[in-house]
CSV table of C-alpha atoms in Angstrom, one decimal:
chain,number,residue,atom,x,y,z
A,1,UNK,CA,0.0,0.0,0.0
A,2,UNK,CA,1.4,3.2,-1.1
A,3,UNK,CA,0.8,6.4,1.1
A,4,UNK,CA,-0.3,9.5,-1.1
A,5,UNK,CA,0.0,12.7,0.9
A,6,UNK,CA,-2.2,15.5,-0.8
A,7,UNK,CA,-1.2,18.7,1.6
A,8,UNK,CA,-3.8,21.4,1.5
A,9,UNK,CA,-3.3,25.1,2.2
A,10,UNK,CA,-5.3,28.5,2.4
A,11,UNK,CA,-3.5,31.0,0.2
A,12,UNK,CA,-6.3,31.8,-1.7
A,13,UNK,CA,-9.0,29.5,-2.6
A,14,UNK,CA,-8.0,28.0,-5.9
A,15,UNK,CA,-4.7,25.6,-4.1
A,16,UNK,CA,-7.7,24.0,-2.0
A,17,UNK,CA,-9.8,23.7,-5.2
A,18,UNK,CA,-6.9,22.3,-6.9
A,19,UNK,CA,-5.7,19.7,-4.4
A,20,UNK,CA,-9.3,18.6,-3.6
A,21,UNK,CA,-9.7,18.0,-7.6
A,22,UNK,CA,-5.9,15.8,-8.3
A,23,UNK,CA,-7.1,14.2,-4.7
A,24,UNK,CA,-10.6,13.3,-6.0
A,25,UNK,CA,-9.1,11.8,-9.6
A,26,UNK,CA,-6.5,9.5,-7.6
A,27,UNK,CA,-9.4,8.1,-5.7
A,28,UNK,CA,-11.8,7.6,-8.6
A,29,UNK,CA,-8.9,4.9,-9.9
A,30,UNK,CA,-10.3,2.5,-7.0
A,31,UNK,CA,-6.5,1.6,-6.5
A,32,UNK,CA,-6.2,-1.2,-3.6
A,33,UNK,CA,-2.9,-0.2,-3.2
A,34,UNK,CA,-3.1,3.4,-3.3
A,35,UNK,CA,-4.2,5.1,0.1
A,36,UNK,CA,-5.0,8.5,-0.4
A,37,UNK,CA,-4.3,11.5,2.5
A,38,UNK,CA,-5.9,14.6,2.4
A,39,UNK,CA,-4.8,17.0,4.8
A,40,UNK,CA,-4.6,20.9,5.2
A,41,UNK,CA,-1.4,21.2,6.3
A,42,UNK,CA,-0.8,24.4,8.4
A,43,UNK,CA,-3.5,23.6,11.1
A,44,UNK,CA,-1.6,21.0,13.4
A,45,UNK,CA,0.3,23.9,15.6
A,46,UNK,CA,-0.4,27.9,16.4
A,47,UNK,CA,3.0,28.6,14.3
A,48,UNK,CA,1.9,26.7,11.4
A,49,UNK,CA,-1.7,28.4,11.8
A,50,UNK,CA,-0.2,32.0,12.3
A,51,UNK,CA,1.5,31.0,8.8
A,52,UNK,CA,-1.6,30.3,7.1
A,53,UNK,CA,-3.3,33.0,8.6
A,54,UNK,CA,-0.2,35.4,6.6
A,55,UNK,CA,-0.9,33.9,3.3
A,56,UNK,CA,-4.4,34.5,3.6
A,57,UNK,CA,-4.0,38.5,4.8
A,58,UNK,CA,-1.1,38.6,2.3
A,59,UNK,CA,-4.2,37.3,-0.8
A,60,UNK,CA,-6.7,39.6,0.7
A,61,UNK,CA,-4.1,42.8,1.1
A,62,UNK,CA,-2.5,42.2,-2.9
A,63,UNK,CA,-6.5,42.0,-4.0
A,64,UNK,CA,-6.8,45.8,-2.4
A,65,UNK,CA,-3.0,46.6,-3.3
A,66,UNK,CA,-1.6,44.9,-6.2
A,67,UNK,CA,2.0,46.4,-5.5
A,68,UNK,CA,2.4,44.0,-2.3
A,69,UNK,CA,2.8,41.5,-4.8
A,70,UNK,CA,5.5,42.8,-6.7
A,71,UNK,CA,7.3,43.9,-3.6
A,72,UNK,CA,7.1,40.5,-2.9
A,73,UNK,CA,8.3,39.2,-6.1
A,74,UNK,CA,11.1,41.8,-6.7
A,75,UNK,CA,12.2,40.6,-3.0
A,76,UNK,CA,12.9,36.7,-4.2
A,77,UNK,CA,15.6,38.1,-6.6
A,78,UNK,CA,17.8,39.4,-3.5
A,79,UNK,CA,20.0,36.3,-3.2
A,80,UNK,CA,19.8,34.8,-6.2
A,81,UNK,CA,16.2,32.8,-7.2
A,82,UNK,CA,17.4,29.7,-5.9
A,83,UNK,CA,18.4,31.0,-2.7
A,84,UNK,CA,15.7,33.4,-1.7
A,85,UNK,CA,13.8,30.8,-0.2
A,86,UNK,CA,15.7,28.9,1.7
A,87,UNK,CA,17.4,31.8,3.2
A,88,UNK,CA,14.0,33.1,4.5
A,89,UNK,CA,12.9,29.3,5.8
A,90,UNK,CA,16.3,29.3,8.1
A,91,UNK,CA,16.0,32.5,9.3
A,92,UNK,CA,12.4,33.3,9.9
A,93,UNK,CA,10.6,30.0,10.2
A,94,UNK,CA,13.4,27.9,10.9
A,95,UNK,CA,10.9,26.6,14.1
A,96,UNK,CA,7.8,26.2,11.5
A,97,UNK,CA,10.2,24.2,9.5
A,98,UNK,CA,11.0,21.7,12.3
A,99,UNK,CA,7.3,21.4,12.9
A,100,UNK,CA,6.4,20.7,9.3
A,101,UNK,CA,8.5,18.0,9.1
A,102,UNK,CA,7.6,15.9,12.2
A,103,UNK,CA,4.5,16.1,11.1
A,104,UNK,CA,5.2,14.9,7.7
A,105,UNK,CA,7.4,12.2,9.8
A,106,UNK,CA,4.2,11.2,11.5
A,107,UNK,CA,2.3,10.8,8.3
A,108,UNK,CA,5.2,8.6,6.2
A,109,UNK,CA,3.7,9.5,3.3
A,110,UNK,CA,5.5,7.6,0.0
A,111,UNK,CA,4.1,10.5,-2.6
A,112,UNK,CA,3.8,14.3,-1.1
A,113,UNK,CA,1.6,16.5,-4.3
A,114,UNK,CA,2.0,19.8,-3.6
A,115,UNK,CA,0.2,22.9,-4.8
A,116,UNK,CA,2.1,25.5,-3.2
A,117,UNK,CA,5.8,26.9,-3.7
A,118,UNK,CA,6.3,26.3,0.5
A,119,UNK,CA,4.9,23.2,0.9
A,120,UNK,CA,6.7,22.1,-2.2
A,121,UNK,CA,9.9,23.6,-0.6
A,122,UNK,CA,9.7,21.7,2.5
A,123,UNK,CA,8.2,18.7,1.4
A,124,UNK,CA,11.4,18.5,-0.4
A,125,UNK,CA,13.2,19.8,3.1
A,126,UNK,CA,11.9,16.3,4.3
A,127,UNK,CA,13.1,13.7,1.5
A,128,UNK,CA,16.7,15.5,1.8
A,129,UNK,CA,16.8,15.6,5.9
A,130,UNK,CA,14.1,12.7,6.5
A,131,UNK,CA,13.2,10.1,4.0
A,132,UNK,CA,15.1,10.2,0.9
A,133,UNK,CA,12.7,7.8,-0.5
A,134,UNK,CA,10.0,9.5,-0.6
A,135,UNK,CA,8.8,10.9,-4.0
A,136,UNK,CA,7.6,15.0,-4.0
A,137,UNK,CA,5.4,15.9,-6.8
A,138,UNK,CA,3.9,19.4,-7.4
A,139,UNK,CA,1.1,21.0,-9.7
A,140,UNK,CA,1.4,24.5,-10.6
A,141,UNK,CA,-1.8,25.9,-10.6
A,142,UNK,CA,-0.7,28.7,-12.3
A,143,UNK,CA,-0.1,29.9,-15.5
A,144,UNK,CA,3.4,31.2,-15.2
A,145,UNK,CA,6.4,30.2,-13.3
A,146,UNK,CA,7.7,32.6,-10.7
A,147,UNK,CA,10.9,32.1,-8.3
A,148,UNK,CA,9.8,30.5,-5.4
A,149,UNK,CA,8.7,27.2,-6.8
A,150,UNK,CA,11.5,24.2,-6.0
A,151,UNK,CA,13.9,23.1,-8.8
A,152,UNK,CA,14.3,19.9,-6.7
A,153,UNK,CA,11.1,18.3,-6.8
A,154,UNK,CA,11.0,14.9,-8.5
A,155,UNK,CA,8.3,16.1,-10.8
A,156,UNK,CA,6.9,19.4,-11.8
A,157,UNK,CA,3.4,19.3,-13.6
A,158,UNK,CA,2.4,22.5,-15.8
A,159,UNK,CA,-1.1,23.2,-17.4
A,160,UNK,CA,0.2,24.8,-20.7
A,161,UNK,CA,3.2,25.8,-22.8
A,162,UNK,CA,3.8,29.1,-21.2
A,163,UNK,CA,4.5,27.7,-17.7
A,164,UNK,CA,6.2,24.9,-19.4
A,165,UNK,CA,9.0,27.6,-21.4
A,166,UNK,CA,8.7,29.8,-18.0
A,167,UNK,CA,9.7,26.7,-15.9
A,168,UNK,CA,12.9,26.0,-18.6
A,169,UNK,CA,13.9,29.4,-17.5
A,170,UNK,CA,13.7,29.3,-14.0
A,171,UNK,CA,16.2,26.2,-14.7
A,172,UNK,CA,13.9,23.3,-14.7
A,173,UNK,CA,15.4,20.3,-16.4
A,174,UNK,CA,12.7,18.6,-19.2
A,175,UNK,CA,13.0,15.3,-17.5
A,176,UNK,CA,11.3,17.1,-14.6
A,177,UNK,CA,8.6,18.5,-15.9
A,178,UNK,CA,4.9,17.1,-17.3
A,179,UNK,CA,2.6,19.0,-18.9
A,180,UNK,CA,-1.2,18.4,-18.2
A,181,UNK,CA,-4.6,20.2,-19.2
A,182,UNK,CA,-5.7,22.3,-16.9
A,183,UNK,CA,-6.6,20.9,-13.6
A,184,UNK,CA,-10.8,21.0,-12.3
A,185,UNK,CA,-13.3,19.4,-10.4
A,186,UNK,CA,-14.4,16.5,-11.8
A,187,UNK,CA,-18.4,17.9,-11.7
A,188,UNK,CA,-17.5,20.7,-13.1
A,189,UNK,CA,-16.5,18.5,-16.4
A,190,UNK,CA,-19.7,16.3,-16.0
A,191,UNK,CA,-22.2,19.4,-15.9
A,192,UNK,CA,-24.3,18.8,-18.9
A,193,UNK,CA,-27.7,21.1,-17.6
A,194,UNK,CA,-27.7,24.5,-19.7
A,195,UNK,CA,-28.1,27.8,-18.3
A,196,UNK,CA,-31.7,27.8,-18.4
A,197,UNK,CA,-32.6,25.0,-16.3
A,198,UNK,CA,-29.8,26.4,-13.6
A,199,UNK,CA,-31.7,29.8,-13.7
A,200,UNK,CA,-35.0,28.1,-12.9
A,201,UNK,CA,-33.1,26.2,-9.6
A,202,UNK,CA,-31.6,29.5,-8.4
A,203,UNK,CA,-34.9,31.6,-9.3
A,204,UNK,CA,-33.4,33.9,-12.0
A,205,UNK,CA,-35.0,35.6,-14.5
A,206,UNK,CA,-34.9,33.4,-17.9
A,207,UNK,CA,-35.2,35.9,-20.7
A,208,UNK,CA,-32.7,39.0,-18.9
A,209,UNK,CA,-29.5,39.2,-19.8
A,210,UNK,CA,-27.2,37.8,-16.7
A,211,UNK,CA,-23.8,39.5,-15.9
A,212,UNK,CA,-22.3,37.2,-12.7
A,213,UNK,CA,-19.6,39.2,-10.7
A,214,UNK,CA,-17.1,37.5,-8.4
A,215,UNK,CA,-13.2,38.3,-7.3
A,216,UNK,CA,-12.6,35.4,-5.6
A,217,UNK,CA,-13.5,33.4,-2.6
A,218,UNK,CA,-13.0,36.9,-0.5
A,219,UNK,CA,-14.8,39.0,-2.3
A,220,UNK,CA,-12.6,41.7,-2.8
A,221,UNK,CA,-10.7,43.4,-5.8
A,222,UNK,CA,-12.8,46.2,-6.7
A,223,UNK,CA,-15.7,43.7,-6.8
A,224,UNK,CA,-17.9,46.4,-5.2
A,225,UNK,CA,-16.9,48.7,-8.1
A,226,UNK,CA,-17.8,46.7,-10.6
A,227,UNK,CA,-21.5,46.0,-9.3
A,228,UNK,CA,-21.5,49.6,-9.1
A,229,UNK,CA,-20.7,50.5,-12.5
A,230,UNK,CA,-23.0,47.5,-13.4
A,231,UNK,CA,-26.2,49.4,-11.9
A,232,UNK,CA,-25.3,52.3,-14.6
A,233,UNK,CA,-25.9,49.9,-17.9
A,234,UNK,CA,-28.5,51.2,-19.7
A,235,UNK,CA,-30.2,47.8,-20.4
A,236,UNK,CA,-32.2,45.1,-18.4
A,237,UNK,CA,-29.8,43.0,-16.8
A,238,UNK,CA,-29.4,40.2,-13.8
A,239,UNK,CA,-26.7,41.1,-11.7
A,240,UNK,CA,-25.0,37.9,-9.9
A,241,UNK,CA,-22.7,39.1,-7.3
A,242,UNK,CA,-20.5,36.5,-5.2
A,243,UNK,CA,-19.6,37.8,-2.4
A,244,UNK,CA,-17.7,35.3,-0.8
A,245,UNK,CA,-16.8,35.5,2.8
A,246,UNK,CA,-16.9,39.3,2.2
A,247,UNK,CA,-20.1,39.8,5.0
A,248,UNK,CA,-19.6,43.7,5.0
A,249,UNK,CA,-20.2,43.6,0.9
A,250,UNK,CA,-22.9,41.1,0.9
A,251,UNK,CA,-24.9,43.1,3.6
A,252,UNK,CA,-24.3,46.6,1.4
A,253,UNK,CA,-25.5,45.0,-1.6
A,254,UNK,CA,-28.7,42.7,-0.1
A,255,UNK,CA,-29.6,46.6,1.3
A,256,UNK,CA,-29.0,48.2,-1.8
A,257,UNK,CA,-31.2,45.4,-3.7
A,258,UNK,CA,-34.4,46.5,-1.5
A,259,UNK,CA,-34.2,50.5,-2.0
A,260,UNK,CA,-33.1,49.8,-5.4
A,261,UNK,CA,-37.0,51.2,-7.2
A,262,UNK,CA,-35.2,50.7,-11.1
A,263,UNK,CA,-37.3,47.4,-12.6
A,264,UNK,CA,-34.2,48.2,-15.2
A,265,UNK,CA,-31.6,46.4,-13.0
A,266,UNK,CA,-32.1,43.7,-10.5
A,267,UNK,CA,-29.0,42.5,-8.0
A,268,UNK,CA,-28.8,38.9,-6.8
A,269,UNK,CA,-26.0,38.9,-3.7
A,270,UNK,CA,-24.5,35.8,-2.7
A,271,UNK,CA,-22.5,34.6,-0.2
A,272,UNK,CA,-19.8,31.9,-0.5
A,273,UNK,CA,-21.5,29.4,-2.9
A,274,UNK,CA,-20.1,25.9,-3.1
A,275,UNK,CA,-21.1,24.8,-6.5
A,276,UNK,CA,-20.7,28.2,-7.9
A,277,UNK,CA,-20.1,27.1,-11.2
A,278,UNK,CA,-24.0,25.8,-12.1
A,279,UNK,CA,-24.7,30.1,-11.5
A,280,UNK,CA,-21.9,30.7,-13.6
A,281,UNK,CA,-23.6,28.6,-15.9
A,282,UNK,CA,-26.8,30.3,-15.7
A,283,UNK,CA,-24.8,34.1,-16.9
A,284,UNK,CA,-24.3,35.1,-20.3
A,285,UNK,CA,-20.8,37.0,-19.4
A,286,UNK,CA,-18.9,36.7,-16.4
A,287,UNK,CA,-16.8,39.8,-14.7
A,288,UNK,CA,-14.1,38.3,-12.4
A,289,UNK,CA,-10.8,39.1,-11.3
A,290,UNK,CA,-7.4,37.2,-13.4
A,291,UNK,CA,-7.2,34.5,-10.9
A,292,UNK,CA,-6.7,31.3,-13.2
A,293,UNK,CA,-9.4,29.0,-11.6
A,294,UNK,CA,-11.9,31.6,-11.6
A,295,UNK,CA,-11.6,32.1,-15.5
A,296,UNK,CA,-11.0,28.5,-15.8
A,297,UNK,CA,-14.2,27.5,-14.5
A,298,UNK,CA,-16.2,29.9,-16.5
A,299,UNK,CA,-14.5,29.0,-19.4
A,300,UNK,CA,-15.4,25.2,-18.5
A,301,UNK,CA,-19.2,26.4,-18.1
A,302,UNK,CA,-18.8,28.0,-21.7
A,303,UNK,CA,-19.2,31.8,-20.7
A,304,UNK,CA,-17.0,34.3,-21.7
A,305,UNK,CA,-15.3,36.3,-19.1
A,306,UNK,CA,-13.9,40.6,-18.3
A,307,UNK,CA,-11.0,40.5,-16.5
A,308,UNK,CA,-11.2,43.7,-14.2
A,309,UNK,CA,-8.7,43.4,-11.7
A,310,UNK,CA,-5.4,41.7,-11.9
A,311,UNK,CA,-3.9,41.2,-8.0
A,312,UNK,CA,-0.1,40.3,-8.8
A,313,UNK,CA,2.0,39.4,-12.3
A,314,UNK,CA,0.8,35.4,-11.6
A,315,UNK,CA,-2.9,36.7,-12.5
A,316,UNK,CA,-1.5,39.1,-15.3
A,317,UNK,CA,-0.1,36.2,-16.5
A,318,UNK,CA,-3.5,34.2,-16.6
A,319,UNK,CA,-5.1,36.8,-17.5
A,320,UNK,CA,-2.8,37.0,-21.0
A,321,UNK,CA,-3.1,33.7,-21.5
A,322,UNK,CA,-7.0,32.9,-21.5
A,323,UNK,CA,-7.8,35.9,-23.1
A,324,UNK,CA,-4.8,37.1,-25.9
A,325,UNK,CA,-3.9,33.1,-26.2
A,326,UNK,CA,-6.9,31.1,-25.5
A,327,UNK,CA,-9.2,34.1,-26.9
A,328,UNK,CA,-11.9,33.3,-24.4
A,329,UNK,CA,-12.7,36.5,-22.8
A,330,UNK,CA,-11.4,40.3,-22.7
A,331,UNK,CA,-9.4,42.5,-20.3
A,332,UNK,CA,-11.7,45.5,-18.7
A,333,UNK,CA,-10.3,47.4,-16.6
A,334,UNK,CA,-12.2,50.1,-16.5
A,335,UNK,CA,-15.5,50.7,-15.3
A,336,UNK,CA,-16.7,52.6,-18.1
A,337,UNK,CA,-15.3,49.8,-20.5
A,338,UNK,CA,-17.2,47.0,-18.9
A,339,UNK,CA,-20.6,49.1,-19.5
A,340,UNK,CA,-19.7,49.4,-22.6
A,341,UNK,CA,-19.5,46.0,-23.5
A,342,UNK,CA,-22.2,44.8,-21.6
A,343,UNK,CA,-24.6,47.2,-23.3
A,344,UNK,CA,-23.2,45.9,-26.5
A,345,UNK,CA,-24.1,42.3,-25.7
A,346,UNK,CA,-27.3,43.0,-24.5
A,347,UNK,CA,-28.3,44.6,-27.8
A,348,UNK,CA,-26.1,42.0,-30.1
A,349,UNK,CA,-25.7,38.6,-28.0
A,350,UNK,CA,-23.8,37.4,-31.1
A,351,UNK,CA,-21.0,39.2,-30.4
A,352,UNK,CA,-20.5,36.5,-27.6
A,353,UNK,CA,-20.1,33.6,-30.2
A,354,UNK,CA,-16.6,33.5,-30.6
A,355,UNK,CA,-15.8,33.7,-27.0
A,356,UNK,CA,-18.2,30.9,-26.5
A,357,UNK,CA,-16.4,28.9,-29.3
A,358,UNK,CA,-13.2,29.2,-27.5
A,359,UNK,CA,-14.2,28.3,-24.6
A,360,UNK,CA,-15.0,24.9,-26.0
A,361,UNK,CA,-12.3,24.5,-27.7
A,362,UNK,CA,-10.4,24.8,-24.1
A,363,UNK,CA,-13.3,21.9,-22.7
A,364,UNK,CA,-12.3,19.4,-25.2
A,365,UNK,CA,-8.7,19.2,-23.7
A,366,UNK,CA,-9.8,17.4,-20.8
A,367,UNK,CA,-9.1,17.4,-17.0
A,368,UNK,CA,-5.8,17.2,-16.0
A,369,UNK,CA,-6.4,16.0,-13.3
A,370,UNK,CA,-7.4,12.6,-13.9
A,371,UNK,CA,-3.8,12.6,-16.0
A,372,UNK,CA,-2.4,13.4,-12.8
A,373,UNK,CA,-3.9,10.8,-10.8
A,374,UNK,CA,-2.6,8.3,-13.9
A,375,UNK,CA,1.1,10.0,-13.4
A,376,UNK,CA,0.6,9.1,-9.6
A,377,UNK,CA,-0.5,5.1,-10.2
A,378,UNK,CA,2.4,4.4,-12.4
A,379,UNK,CA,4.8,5.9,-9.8
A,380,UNK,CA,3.5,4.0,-7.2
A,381,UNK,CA,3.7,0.7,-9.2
A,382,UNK,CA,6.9,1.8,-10.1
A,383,UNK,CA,8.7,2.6,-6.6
């Protein structure tokens, strides 16, 4: 029986998304001798917490301020991108890194997939100091390649050709790396319904046009701007607005729903939505920020996508990739440009066709995923 460590992490929702979906494929395959081990990670000790709890204030502060990112990326060419890392895990969390490892220790896993540059780091910390049989695997859930992530992992799986030529550059040997399709949710693949029956389940209006706003699972990113500028189209339109486990927002637009007299626009607040894809599936266009699972999942529902907000070069990155690349949506922004366009696809729908036809182009690919899960059985058979 092989041990298969899947380590989750807070640092924004998509690495949880992400692990949950490789995590999901490996235990489809109904291996006997495959034992599969979810576990988040940083919630065994209050230093490991207090860590998470920084990623997560770090996501929420670059979705307000996207120049804390690129302080933060200009900071991991200091000493050398190799080195920036491991300098910072000796100095700083030298104590977090002892902790990480016993628990790992505890666990014996035999595979460790990783979806985050630290937990790849020390994951790898562990086969050097610990068990050096133990095999570290990591999926990039991004579309680029920045410093951070570990040159020493035993495999390095990308989701398309521009991490793949980013990851040659940051010194990546080819033997190293796969390349998959992008990674989802297996029911997001399986979702056959179209977006009229998911408009009758969620009580939406069938024949309005249906913008669906979201900026991640925090809610945050100029989302409230965005709605804002939304209420100023000129056209009947459905406003979806996901507003995560942003409270404050939800609460400021349920209140502005009910003073709202206009039978001209009509806003729909949410709350953190577990299977937010079937309302994605019920909009005609959706306006998100350039987080790569948030377009990825609309594109997946076959609804073209703005791009408004763009927290740190990863999302930039995305951004250029699923809409200059991929050609399934556009970049927006500014506020007066997204009322523009909606306005025009209110009054010309068709304009929406090529977008959709992308995005189908993107579904046929597969989920990586389950070739993840096939990577993982043929290791374990092999080791």
């Amino acid at each position: 029986m092989k041990r298969i460590l899947v380590s989750y992490i807070e640092a924004g929702f998509g690495h949880i998304t992400t692990a949950n979906s490789i995590a999901d494929a490996i235990d489809a395959l109904n291996d006997p001798e495959i034992e599969v081990i979810r576990k988040y990670v940083f919630e065994d000790s209050p230093e490991l917490d207090k860590m998470e709890r920084k990623f997560i204030h770090d996501v929420k502060v670059a979705n307000i301020f996207p120049w804390h990112n690129y302080i933060q990326m200009a900071a991991t060419h200091i000493f050398g991108i190799h080195n920036s890392l491991p300098f910072v895990v000796s100095t700083v969390y030298g104590r977090l890194r002892t902790i990480y490892l016993k628990m790992l220790e505890e666990i014996h896993p035999d595979i460790i997939i990783d979806t985050h540059y630290l937990t790849s780091f020390l994951s790898t910390q562990y086969r050097d100091r610990v068990d050096p049989h133990v095999k570290v695997i990591t999926y990039n859930p991004d579309n680029s390649v920045h410093n951070w992530w570990n040159i020493r992992v035993n495999k390095f799986i990308v989701n398309c050709d521009l991490a793949y030529e980013d990851a040659i550059k940051h010194d990546f040997k080819k033997e190293q790396l796969l390349t998959v399709p992008f990674v989802t949710r297996k029911e997001i693949m399986d979702v056959r319904k179209d977006k009229n029956y998911y408009r009758q389940k969620y009580d939406l209006p069938e024949d309005r046009f249906t913008v669906m706003v979201a900026a991640g699972g925090y809610g945050r990113s100029g989302m409230k701007r965005v709605v804002h500028a939304l209420t100023h189209v000129k056209r009947p339109i459905t406003i979806i607005a996901i507003c995560g486990t942003n409270k404050r927002l939800y609460n400021q637009l349920m209140e502005r729903r009910h003073v709202m007299h206009s039978t001209r626009i009509d806003i729909r607040p949410y709350e953190f939505v577990n299977k937010v894809y079937e309302l994605n599936r019920a909009a005609d266009l959706f306006l998100t920020k350039g987080g790569p699972n948030a377009m990825l999942d609309s594109v997946l529902m076959g609804v073209p996508f703005g791009v408004f907000y763009c927290a740190s070069n990863i999302e930039y990155m995305s951004n250029r990739l699923f809409t200059r690349e991929l050609h399934c949506g556009r970049f927006l922004p500014q506020s007066k440009q997204i009322v523009k366009w909606v306005e025009e696809c209110v009054d010309n729908p068709s304009i929406l066709q090529p977008y959709i036809d992308a995005t189908k182009e993107v579904y046929r690919r597969g989920n990586g995923a389950v070739q993840i899960a096939q990577f993982i059985q043929e290791t374990c058979h092999n080791v």
